[in-house]
PDB file of C-alpha atoms in Angstrom:
ATOM      1  CA  MET A   1      87.611  38.966 137.045  1.00 46.00           C
ATOM      2  CA  ARG A   2      89.866  39.562 140.197  1.00 43.00           C
ATOM      3  CA  PHE A   3      93.145  38.590 137.388  1.00 43.00           C
ATOM      4  CA  TYR A   4      91.713  40.818 135.090  1.00 43.00           C
ATOM      5  CA  ASN A   5      90.517  43.698 137.779  1.00 47.00           C
ATOM      6  CA  LYS A   6      94.797  43.126 139.167  1.00 45.00           C
ATOM      7  CA  LEU A   7      96.231  43.315 135.333  1.00 46.00           C
ATOM      8  CA  CYS A   8      94.061  46.519 134.805  1.00 50.00           C
ATOM      9  CA  LEU A   9      95.239  48.372 138.005  1.00 47.00           C
ATOM     10  CA  PHE A  10      98.860  47.018 136.705  1.00 48.00           C
ATOM     11  CA  GLY A  11      98.674  48.150 133.759  1.00 50.00           C
ATOM     12  CA  THR A  12      97.734  51.019 134.450  1.00 50.00           C
ATOM     13  CA  LEU A  13      99.542  51.263 137.099  1.00 47.00           C
ATOM     14  CA  VAL A  14     102.643  51.149 134.364  1.00 47.00           C
ATOM     15  CA  LEU A  15     101.878  53.715 132.460  1.00 51.00           C
ATOM     16  CA  PHE A  16     101.079  56.275 134.798  1.00 52.00           C
ATOM     17  CA  PHE A  17     105.166  55.635 135.990  1.00 51.00           C
ATOM     18  CA  ALA A  18     106.490  55.858 132.473  1.00 52.00           C
ATOM     19  CA  CYS A  19     104.181  58.431 131.469  1.00 56.00           C
ATOM     20  CA  SER A  20     104.984  60.443 134.699  1.00 56.00           C
ATOM     21  CA  HIS A  21     109.310  59.272 134.698  1.00 58.00           C
ATOM     22  CA  LYS A  22     111.260  62.504 133.064  1.00 67.00           C
ATOM     23  CA  LEU A  23     113.829  61.399 130.339  1.00 70.00           C
ATOM     24  CA  GLN A  24     116.208  63.570 130.252  1.00 78.00           C
ATOM     25  CA  THR A  25     119.596  64.366 126.220  1.00 79.00           C
ATOM     26  CA  ASN A  26     123.168  63.171 127.287  1.00 80.00           C
ATOM     27  CA  SER A  27     124.015  63.747 124.034  1.00 83.00           C
ATOM     28  CA  VAL A  28     123.197  65.387 121.101  1.00 83.00           C
ATOM     29  CA  ASP A  29     125.155  64.767 117.603  1.00 84.00           C
ATOM     30  CA  PHE A  30     124.123  65.142 113.327  1.00 84.00           C
ATOM     31  CA  VAL A  31     126.184  64.232 110.510  1.00 84.00           C
ATOM     32  CA  ASP A  32     125.649  67.163 107.421  1.00 82.00           C
ATOM     33  CA  TYR A  33     124.612  65.008 104.256  1.00 74.00           C
ATOM     34  CA  GLN A  34     125.495  67.807 101.935  1.00 75.00           C
ATOM     35  CA  ILE A  35     123.317  67.920  99.030  1.00 74.00           C
ATOM     36  CA  GLY A  36     124.244  69.543  95.604  1.00 75.00           C
ATOM     37  CA  LYS A  37     124.911  68.775  91.502  1.00 74.00           C
ATOM     38  CA  THR A  38     127.929  66.079  93.009  1.00 76.00           C
ATOM     39  CA  ALA A  39     125.101  63.489  94.861  1.00 75.00           C
ATOM     40  CA  PRO A  40     124.406  60.601  93.270  1.00 80.00           C
ATOM     41  CA  VAL A  41     121.456  60.224  91.276  1.00 83.00           C
ATOM     42  CA  ASP A  42     118.454  57.958  92.961  1.00 83.00           C
ATOM     43  CA  SER A  43     117.339  56.861  88.505  1.00 88.00           C
ATOM     44  CA  ALA A  44     113.809  55.608  90.000  1.00 90.00           C
ATOM     45  CA  MET A  45     112.911  58.446  91.852  1.00 86.00           C
ATOM     46  CA  VAL A  46     113.719  60.413  88.426  1.00 84.00           C
ATOM     47  CA  ARG A  47     111.465  57.192  86.457  1.00 89.00           C
ATOM     48  CA  PHE A  48     109.362  58.342  88.928  1.00 88.00           C
ATOM     49  CA  LEU A  49     109.081  61.789  88.856  1.00 85.00           C
ATOM     50  CA  ASN A  50     109.286  62.616  84.442  1.00 87.00           C
ATOM     51  CA  PRO A  51     105.977  62.102  84.175  1.00 85.00           C
ATOM     52  CA  TYR A  52     103.798  64.395  86.772  1.00 87.00           C
ATOM     53  CA  GLY A  53     107.449  67.376  86.405  1.00 84.00           C
ATOM     54  CA  SER A  54     107.042  67.080  82.439  1.00 84.00           C
ATOM     55  CA  LYS A  55     102.985  67.925  83.383  1.00 88.00           C
ATOM     56  CA  MET A  56     104.516  70.478  85.467  1.00 89.00           C
ATOM     57  CA  LYS A  57     106.722  72.624  82.811  1.00 89.00           C
ATOM     58  CA  ALA A  58     104.668  72.352  80.537  1.00 90.00           C
ATOM     59  CA  THR A  59     101.638  73.451  83.231  1.00 91.00           C
ATOM     60  CA  MET A  60     103.963  76.198  84.204  1.00 94.00           C
ATOM     61  CA  GLY A  61     105.033  77.444  80.806  1.00 94.00           C
ATOM     62  CA  LYS A  62     102.592  77.740  79.045  1.00 96.00           C
ATOM     63  CA  VAL A  63     102.279  81.477  78.013  1.00 97.00           C
ATOM     64  CA  ILE A  64      99.307  83.982  78.268  1.00 98.00           C
ATOM     65  CA  GLY A  65     100.469  87.136  78.285  1.00 97.00           C
ATOM     66  CA  VAL A  66     103.311  89.297  76.905  1.00 98.00           C
ATOM     67  CA  SER A  67     104.516  92.018  79.416  1.00 97.00           C
ATOM     68  CA  LYS A  68     105.532  95.973  77.561  1.00 96.00           C
ATOM     69  CA  GLN A  69     108.191  96.442  80.362  1.00 95.00           C
ATOM     70  CA  GLY A  70     109.128  94.938  83.565  1.00 96.00           C
ATOM     71  CA  LEU A  71     107.233  95.398  85.983  1.00 97.00           C
ATOM     72  CA  SER A  72     108.655  95.933  89.599  1.00 93.00           C
ATOM     73  CA  LYS A  73     108.694  96.315  93.218  1.00 93.00           C
ATOM     74  CA  LYS A  74     108.469  99.582  95.671  1.00 95.00           C
ATOM     75  CA  GLN A  75     106.776 101.505  98.396  1.00 97.00           C
ATOM     76  CA  PRO A  76     104.973 103.788  98.072  1.00 97.00           C
ATOM     77  CA  GLU A  77     103.327 102.961  94.596  1.00 97.00           C
ATOM     78  CA  SER A  78     105.058 100.343  92.184  1.00 97.00           C
ATOM     79  CA  PRO A  79     103.693  99.088  88.376  1.00 97.00           C
ATOM     80  CA  ILE A  80     103.372  95.798  89.117  1.00 97.00           C
ATOM     81  CA  GLY A  81     101.359  96.228  92.585  1.00 97.00           C
ATOM     82  CA  ASN A  82      99.499  98.664  90.696  1.00 98.00           C
ATOM     83  CA  PHE A  83      98.952  95.206  87.732  1.00 98.00           C
ATOM     84  CA  MET A  84      97.714  93.235  91.017  1.00 98.00           C
ATOM     85  CA  ALA A  85      95.098  95.328  92.197  1.00 98.00           C
ATOM     86  CA  ASP A  86      94.020  96.555  88.943  1.00 98.00           C
ATOM     87  CA  ALA A  87      94.086  93.252  88.160  1.00 98.00           C
ATOM     88  CA  MET A  88      91.602  92.125  91.788  1.00 98.00           C
ATOM     89  CA  LYS A  89      89.412  94.982  90.776  1.00 98.00           C
ATOM     90  CA  ALA A  90      88.224  94.183  87.669  1.00 98.00           C
ATOM     91  CA  SER A  91      88.326  90.844  87.754  1.00 98.00           C
ATOM     92  CA  ALA A  92      86.397  90.565  91.414  1.00 98.00           C
ATOM     93  CA  GLU A  93      83.494  93.291  89.827  1.00 98.00           C
ATOM     94  CA  LYS A  94      83.183  89.958  87.006  1.00 98.00           C
ATOM     95  CA  VAL A  95      82.708  86.970  89.626  1.00 98.00           C
ATOM     96  CA  PHE A  96      80.855  88.727  92.530  1.00 98.00           C
ATOM     97  CA  ASN A  97      79.034  90.580  89.454  1.00 98.00           C
ATOM     98  CA  LYS A  98      79.288  93.551  91.419  1.00 97.00           C
ATOM     99  CA  LYS A  99      80.570  97.473  91.686  1.00 97.00           C
ATOM    100  CA  VAL A 100      83.150  97.309  93.591  1.00 98.00           C
ATOM    101  CA  SER A 101      84.966 100.426  95.357  1.00 98.00           C
ATOM    102  CA  ALA A 102      88.597  99.805  95.871  1.00 98.00           C
ATOM    103  CA  ALA A 103      90.882  96.781  96.384  1.00 98.00           C
ATOM    104  CA  PHE A 104      93.911  96.111  98.215  1.00 98.00           C
ATOM    105  CA  VAL A 105      96.824  93.933  97.332  1.00 98.00           C
ATOM    106  CA  ASN A 106      98.604  93.311 101.038  1.00 96.00           C
ATOM    107  CA  TYR A 107     102.688  94.933  99.714  1.00 94.00           C
ATOM    108  CA  GLY A 108     104.113  91.825 101.641  1.00 92.00           C
ATOM    109  CA  GLY A 109     102.430  89.428  99.302  1.00 91.00           C
ATOM    110  CA  VAL A 110     103.370  90.556  96.055  1.00 94.00           C
ATOM    111  CA  ARG A 111     106.499  87.974  95.299  1.00 94.00           C
ATOM    112  CA  SER A 112     108.049  88.089  92.917  1.00 95.00           C
ATOM    113  CA  TYR A 113     108.936  90.883  89.466  1.00 95.00           C
ATOM    114  CA  PHE A 114     107.713  90.762  86.064  1.00 97.00           C
ATOM    115  CA  PRO A 115     109.803  90.592  83.460  1.00 96.00           C
ATOM    116  CA  LYS A 116     109.654  91.864  80.211  1.00 97.00           C
ATOM    117  CA  GLY A 117     108.495  89.723  77.501  1.00 97.00           C
ATOM    118  CA  ASP A 118     105.963  86.473  77.386  1.00 97.00           C
ATOM    119  CA  ILE A 119     104.214  85.825  81.206  1.00 98.00           C
ATOM    120  CA  THR A 120     103.818  82.122  82.016  1.00 97.00           C
ATOM    121  CA  ILE A 121     101.096  80.880  83.783  1.00 96.00           C
ATOM    122  CA  GLY A 122     104.743  79.993  85.958  1.00 96.00           C
ATOM    123  CA  LEU A 123     105.266  83.832  86.654  1.00 97.00           C
ATOM    124  CA  VAL A 124     102.177  84.647  87.787  1.00 97.00           C
ATOM    125  CA  TYR A 125     102.802  81.265  90.226  1.00 96.00           C
ATOM    126  CA  GLU A 126     105.989  83.508  91.781  1.00 96.00           C
ATOM    127  CA  LEU A 127     104.420  87.107  91.857  1.00 96.00           C
ATOM    128  CA  MET A 128     101.198  85.246  93.546  1.00 95.00           C
ATOM    129  CA  PRO A 129     102.594  81.433  95.432  1.00 94.00           C
ATOM    130  CA  PHE A 130      99.284  82.078  98.212  1.00 93.00           C
ATOM    131  CA  ASP A 131      96.429  79.777  97.508  1.00 95.00           C
ATOM    132  CA  ASN A 132      95.022  83.444  99.137  1.00 97.00           C
ATOM    133  CA  LEU A 133      91.086  84.235  98.163  1.00 98.00           C
ATOM    134  CA  VAL A 134      89.693  87.168  97.077  1.00 98.00           C
ATOM    135  CA  VAL A 135      86.561  88.480  99.505  1.00 99.00           C
ATOM    136  CA  LEU A 136      84.506  91.272  99.034  1.00 99.00           C
ATOM    137  CA  GLN A 137      83.795  93.937 102.434  1.00 99.00           C
ATOM    138  CA  GLN A 138      81.383  96.796 103.107  1.00 98.00           C
ATOM    139  CA  LEU A 139      83.037  98.604 104.983  1.00 98.00           C
ATOM    140  CA  SER A 140      82.482 102.198 106.292  1.00 98.00           C
ATOM    141  CA  GLY A 141      83.829 105.918 105.611  1.00 98.00           C
ATOM    142  CA  THR A 142      85.811 104.949 109.203  1.00 98.00           C
ATOM    143  CA  LEU A 143      86.272 101.622 108.813  1.00 98.00           C
ATOM    144  CA  LEU A 144      88.488 102.990 105.186  1.00 98.00           C
ATOM    145  CA  GLN A 145      89.820 105.769 106.559  1.00 98.00           C
ATOM    146  CA  GLN A 146      91.780 103.494 109.179  1.00 98.00           C
ATOM    147  CA  LEU A 147      92.877 100.274 106.924  1.00 98.00           C
ATOM    148  CA  LEU A 148      94.226 103.607 104.419  1.00 98.00           C
ATOM    149  CA  ASP A 149      95.979 104.493 107.643  1.00 98.00           C
ATOM    150  CA  LYS A 150      97.692 101.187 108.070  1.00 98.00           C
ATOM    151  CA  THR A 151      98.544 100.921 104.662  1.00 98.00           C
ATOM    152  CA  ALA A 152     100.337 104.838 105.285  1.00 98.00           C
ATOM    153  CA  VAL A 153     102.254 103.070 107.941  1.00 98.00           C
ATOM    154  CA  ASP A 154     102.726 100.027 106.514  1.00 97.00           C
ATOM    155  CA  GLY A 155     104.853 102.778 103.630  1.00 97.00           C
ATOM    156  CA  GLY A 156     102.265 101.323 100.824  1.00 97.00           C
ATOM    157  CA  TRP A 157      99.803  98.799  99.612  1.00 98.00           C
ATOM    158  CA  PRO A 158      98.635  98.390  96.556  1.00 98.00           C
ATOM    159  CA  VAL A 159      95.393  99.748  95.557  1.00 98.00           C
ATOM    160  CA  ALA A 160      92.986  99.976  93.321  1.00 98.00           C
ATOM    161  CA  GLY A 161      89.804 102.508  92.798  1.00 98.00           C
ATOM    162  CA  ILE A 162      91.541 104.992  95.121  1.00 98.00           C
ATOM    163  CA  SER A 163      93.827 107.746  95.643  1.00 97.00           C
ATOM    164  CA  MET A 164      95.569 108.841  98.770  1.00 98.00           C
ATOM    165  CA  GLU A 165      98.470 110.441  99.958  1.00 98.00           C
ATOM    166  CA  ILE A 166     101.359 109.571 103.265  1.00 98.00           C
ATOM    167  CA  LYS A 167     101.475 112.186 105.760  1.00 97.00           C
ATOM    168  CA  ASP A 168     102.814 111.457 109.200  1.00 96.00           C
ATOM    169  CA  LYS A 169     101.774 108.225 108.377  1.00 96.00           C
ATOM    170  CA  LYS A 170      98.465 108.526 107.861  1.00 98.00           C
ATOM    171  CA  ALA A 171      96.493 108.128 104.887  1.00 98.00           C
ATOM    172  CA  VAL A 172      95.725 112.587 103.913  1.00 98.00           C
ATOM    173  CA  LYS A 173      94.534 113.902 100.500  1.00 98.00           C
ATOM    174  CA  VAL A 174      92.888 110.170 100.339  1.00 98.00           C
ATOM    175  CA  LEU A 175      89.987 110.201  96.987  1.00 98.00           C
ATOM    176  CA  ILE A 176      87.917 106.843  95.973  1.00 97.00           C
ATOM    177  CA  ASP A 177      86.670 106.707  92.308  1.00 92.00           C
ATOM    178  CA  GLY A 178      88.287 110.341  92.075  1.00 93.00           C
ATOM    179  CA  LYS A 179      85.618 111.603  95.341  1.00 97.00           C
ATOM    180  CA  PRO A 180      86.729 112.605  98.082  1.00 98.00           C
ATOM    181  CA  LEU A 181      85.915 109.752 101.004  1.00 98.00           C
ATOM    182  CA  ASP A 182      82.652 109.628 102.905  1.00 97.00           C
ATOM    183  CA  PRO A 183      82.935 108.802 106.642  1.00 95.00           C
ATOM    184  CA  LEU A 184      79.246 108.467 106.396  1.00 95.00           C
ATOM    185  CA  ALA A 185      79.493 106.552 103.474  1.00 97.00           C
ATOM    186  CA  ASN A 186      79.555 102.761 102.890  1.00 98.00           C
ATOM    187  CA  TYR A 187      82.473 101.038 100.194  1.00 98.00           C
ATOM    188  CA  THR A 188      82.604  98.268  99.651  1.00 98.00           C
ATOM    189  CA  ILE A 189      85.720  96.531  98.333  1.00 98.00           C
ATOM    190  CA  ALA A 190      88.050  94.350  96.897  1.00 99.00           C
ATOM    191  CA  ASN A 191      90.597  92.205  98.929  1.00 97.00           C
ATOM    192  CA  SER A 192      92.456  89.019 100.761  1.00 98.00           C
ATOM    193  CA  ASP A 193      90.626  86.669 102.930  1.00 98.00           C
ATOM    194  CA  TYR A 194      94.082  87.153 105.067  1.00 97.00           C
ATOM    195  CA  VAL A 195      94.296  90.623 105.396  1.00 98.00           C
ATOM    196  CA  ALA A 196      89.796  90.492 105.819  1.00 98.00           C
ATOM    197  CA  ASN A 197      91.230  87.644 108.843  1.00 98.00           C
ATOM    198  CA  GLY A 198      93.121  90.074 110.103  1.00 97.00           C
ATOM    199  CA  GLY A 199      96.190  89.549 108.733  1.00 96.00           C
ATOM    200  CA  SER A 200      99.121  91.887 108.185  1.00 95.00           C
ATOM    201  CA  ASP A 201      97.995  92.983 111.925  1.00 96.00           C
ATOM    202  CA  CYS A 202      94.164  94.079 110.601  1.00 97.00           C
ATOM    203  CA  PRO A 203      92.536  92.871 113.308  1.00 97.00           C
ATOM    204  CA  PHE A 204      89.471  95.832 113.411  1.00 98.00           C
ATOM    205  CA  LEU A 205      88.518  93.662 109.604  1.00 98.00           C
ATOM    206  CA  LYS A 206      88.012  90.704 110.910  1.00 97.00           C
ATOM    207  CA  PRO A 207      84.222  91.329 112.092  1.00 98.00           C
ATOM    208  CA  ILE A 208      82.680  92.349 108.885  1.00 98.00           C
ATOM    209  CA  PRO A 209      81.413  90.069 106.721  1.00 98.00           C
ATOM    210  CA  GLN A 210      82.895  88.756 104.100  1.00 98.00           C
ATOM    211  CA  GLU A 211      81.003  87.644 100.636  1.00 98.00           C
ATOM    212  CA  ASN A 212      83.382  84.526  99.313  1.00 98.00           C
ATOM    213  CA  LYS A 213      83.532  82.620  95.768  1.00 97.00           C
ATOM    214  CA  GLY A 214      86.085  80.797  96.349  1.00 97.00           C
ATOM    215  CA  TYR A 215      88.185  82.498  93.915  1.00 98.00           C
ATOM    216  CA  THR A 216      91.816  82.725  94.164  1.00 98.00           C
ATOM    217  CA  LEU A 217      93.345  86.172  94.456  1.00 98.00           C
ATOM    218  CA  ARG A 218      95.735  84.155  92.095  1.00 97.00           C
ATOM    219  CA  ASP A 219      93.523  83.481  89.049  1.00 98.00           C
ATOM    220  CA  ALA A 220      92.398  86.984  88.864  1.00 98.00           C
ATOM    221  CA  LEU A 221      95.433  87.775  87.064  1.00 98.00           C
ATOM    222  CA  ILE A 222      95.200  84.560  85.022  1.00 98.00           C
ATOM    223  CA  ASP A 223      92.193  85.864  84.569  1.00 98.00           C
ATOM    224  CA  GLN A 224      93.238  89.133  83.821  1.00 98.00           C
ATOM    225  CA  ILE A 225      95.674  88.347  81.461  1.00 98.00           C
ATOM    226  CA  GLN A 226      94.343  85.640  79.576  1.00 98.00           C
ATOM    227  CA  ARG A 227      91.343  88.798  79.106  1.00 98.00           C
ATOM    228  CA  MET A 228      93.838  91.264  78.301  1.00 98.00           C
ATOM    229  CA  THR A 229      95.809  89.383  75.217  1.00 98.00           C
ATOM    230  CA  ALA A 230      92.039  87.788  73.593  1.00 98.00           C
ATOM    231  CA  SER A 231      91.643  91.203  74.154  1.00 97.00           C
ATOM    232  CA  GLY A 232      94.754  91.988  71.990  1.00 97.00           C
ATOM    233  CA  LYS A 233      96.371  94.008  75.292  1.00 97.00           C
ATOM    234  CA  THR A 234      99.636  93.565  76.357  1.00 98.00           C
ATOM    235  CA  ILE A 235     100.912  94.871  79.831  1.00 98.00           C
ATOM    236  CA  ASP A 236     101.510  98.206  80.057  1.00 96.00           C
ATOM    237  CA  ALA A 237     101.624  99.758  83.596  1.00 96.00           C
ATOM    238  CA  GLN A 238     102.357 102.814  85.033  1.00 95.00           C
ATOM    239  CA  LEU A 239     102.866 104.906  88.502  1.00 95.00           C
ATOM    240  CA  GLU A 240      99.635 107.377  88.913  1.00 96.00           C
ATOM    241  CA  ASN A 241     100.154 108.377  92.236  1.00 95.00           C
ATOM    242  CA  ARG A 242      98.151 106.540  93.349  1.00 97.00           C
ATOM    243  CA  VAL A 243      99.869 106.553  96.045  1.00 98.00           C
ATOM    244  CA  SER A 244     102.464 109.300  96.893  1.00 97.00           C
ATOM    245  CA  LEU A 245     104.688 110.376 100.155  1.00 96.00           C
ATOM    246  CA  SER A 246     102.786 113.977 100.980  1.00 94.00           C
ATOM    247  CA  LYS A 247     104.579 117.432 100.078  1.00 90.00           C
ATOM    248  CA  ASP A 248     102.972 119.296 102.372  1.00 84.00           C
TER     249      ASP A 248
END
């Protein structure tokens, strides 16, 4: 037993001194490996990946709709942003089975555009590569004004159900469903869980309870496109002066 105790003590001391010993870097070197078209093909890896690659191409290449024109990204308002916000609002109302006053898509989350012509699932993934979820929050008119002011500071976000002007980095002349914003009213808004959890410099939204069904914004876009296609419609989003710069 004494030998065992001494052995444990010795091991503890060795570990202590080993961990307390400071190591110093004497030199740093690296080898630059260029990876390009001239790199040799690993035939074994190609055979391994081919089945997965074929399935991926088939899924991502599936055409789910048609865009009447190219939809670009810009501020304070853009066709692609309007389409995304509209899709988010319409899909949220179906999934949550309730009226949604407004929908927001943070401008930084719009990662691509839609070309004219066939729209594939892959293009939707390029537009929205993140797994952001659609959530609902109940905001007072005062808090909604704060969110709108935040979007104004950023130069304008894609929105649905709202029209506003930006003046001195503030949201003015705000209309919700065609009616002036009421500071005392409560509004149901659709947002991404990223923003609702305080992302995009929106910490004031984090304390607000969320209704979450695990429904991604990407699925909201796909579902909306498929609904439009099923009803014989093409994607034809336009600028509608939802967000504009004040001329006053």
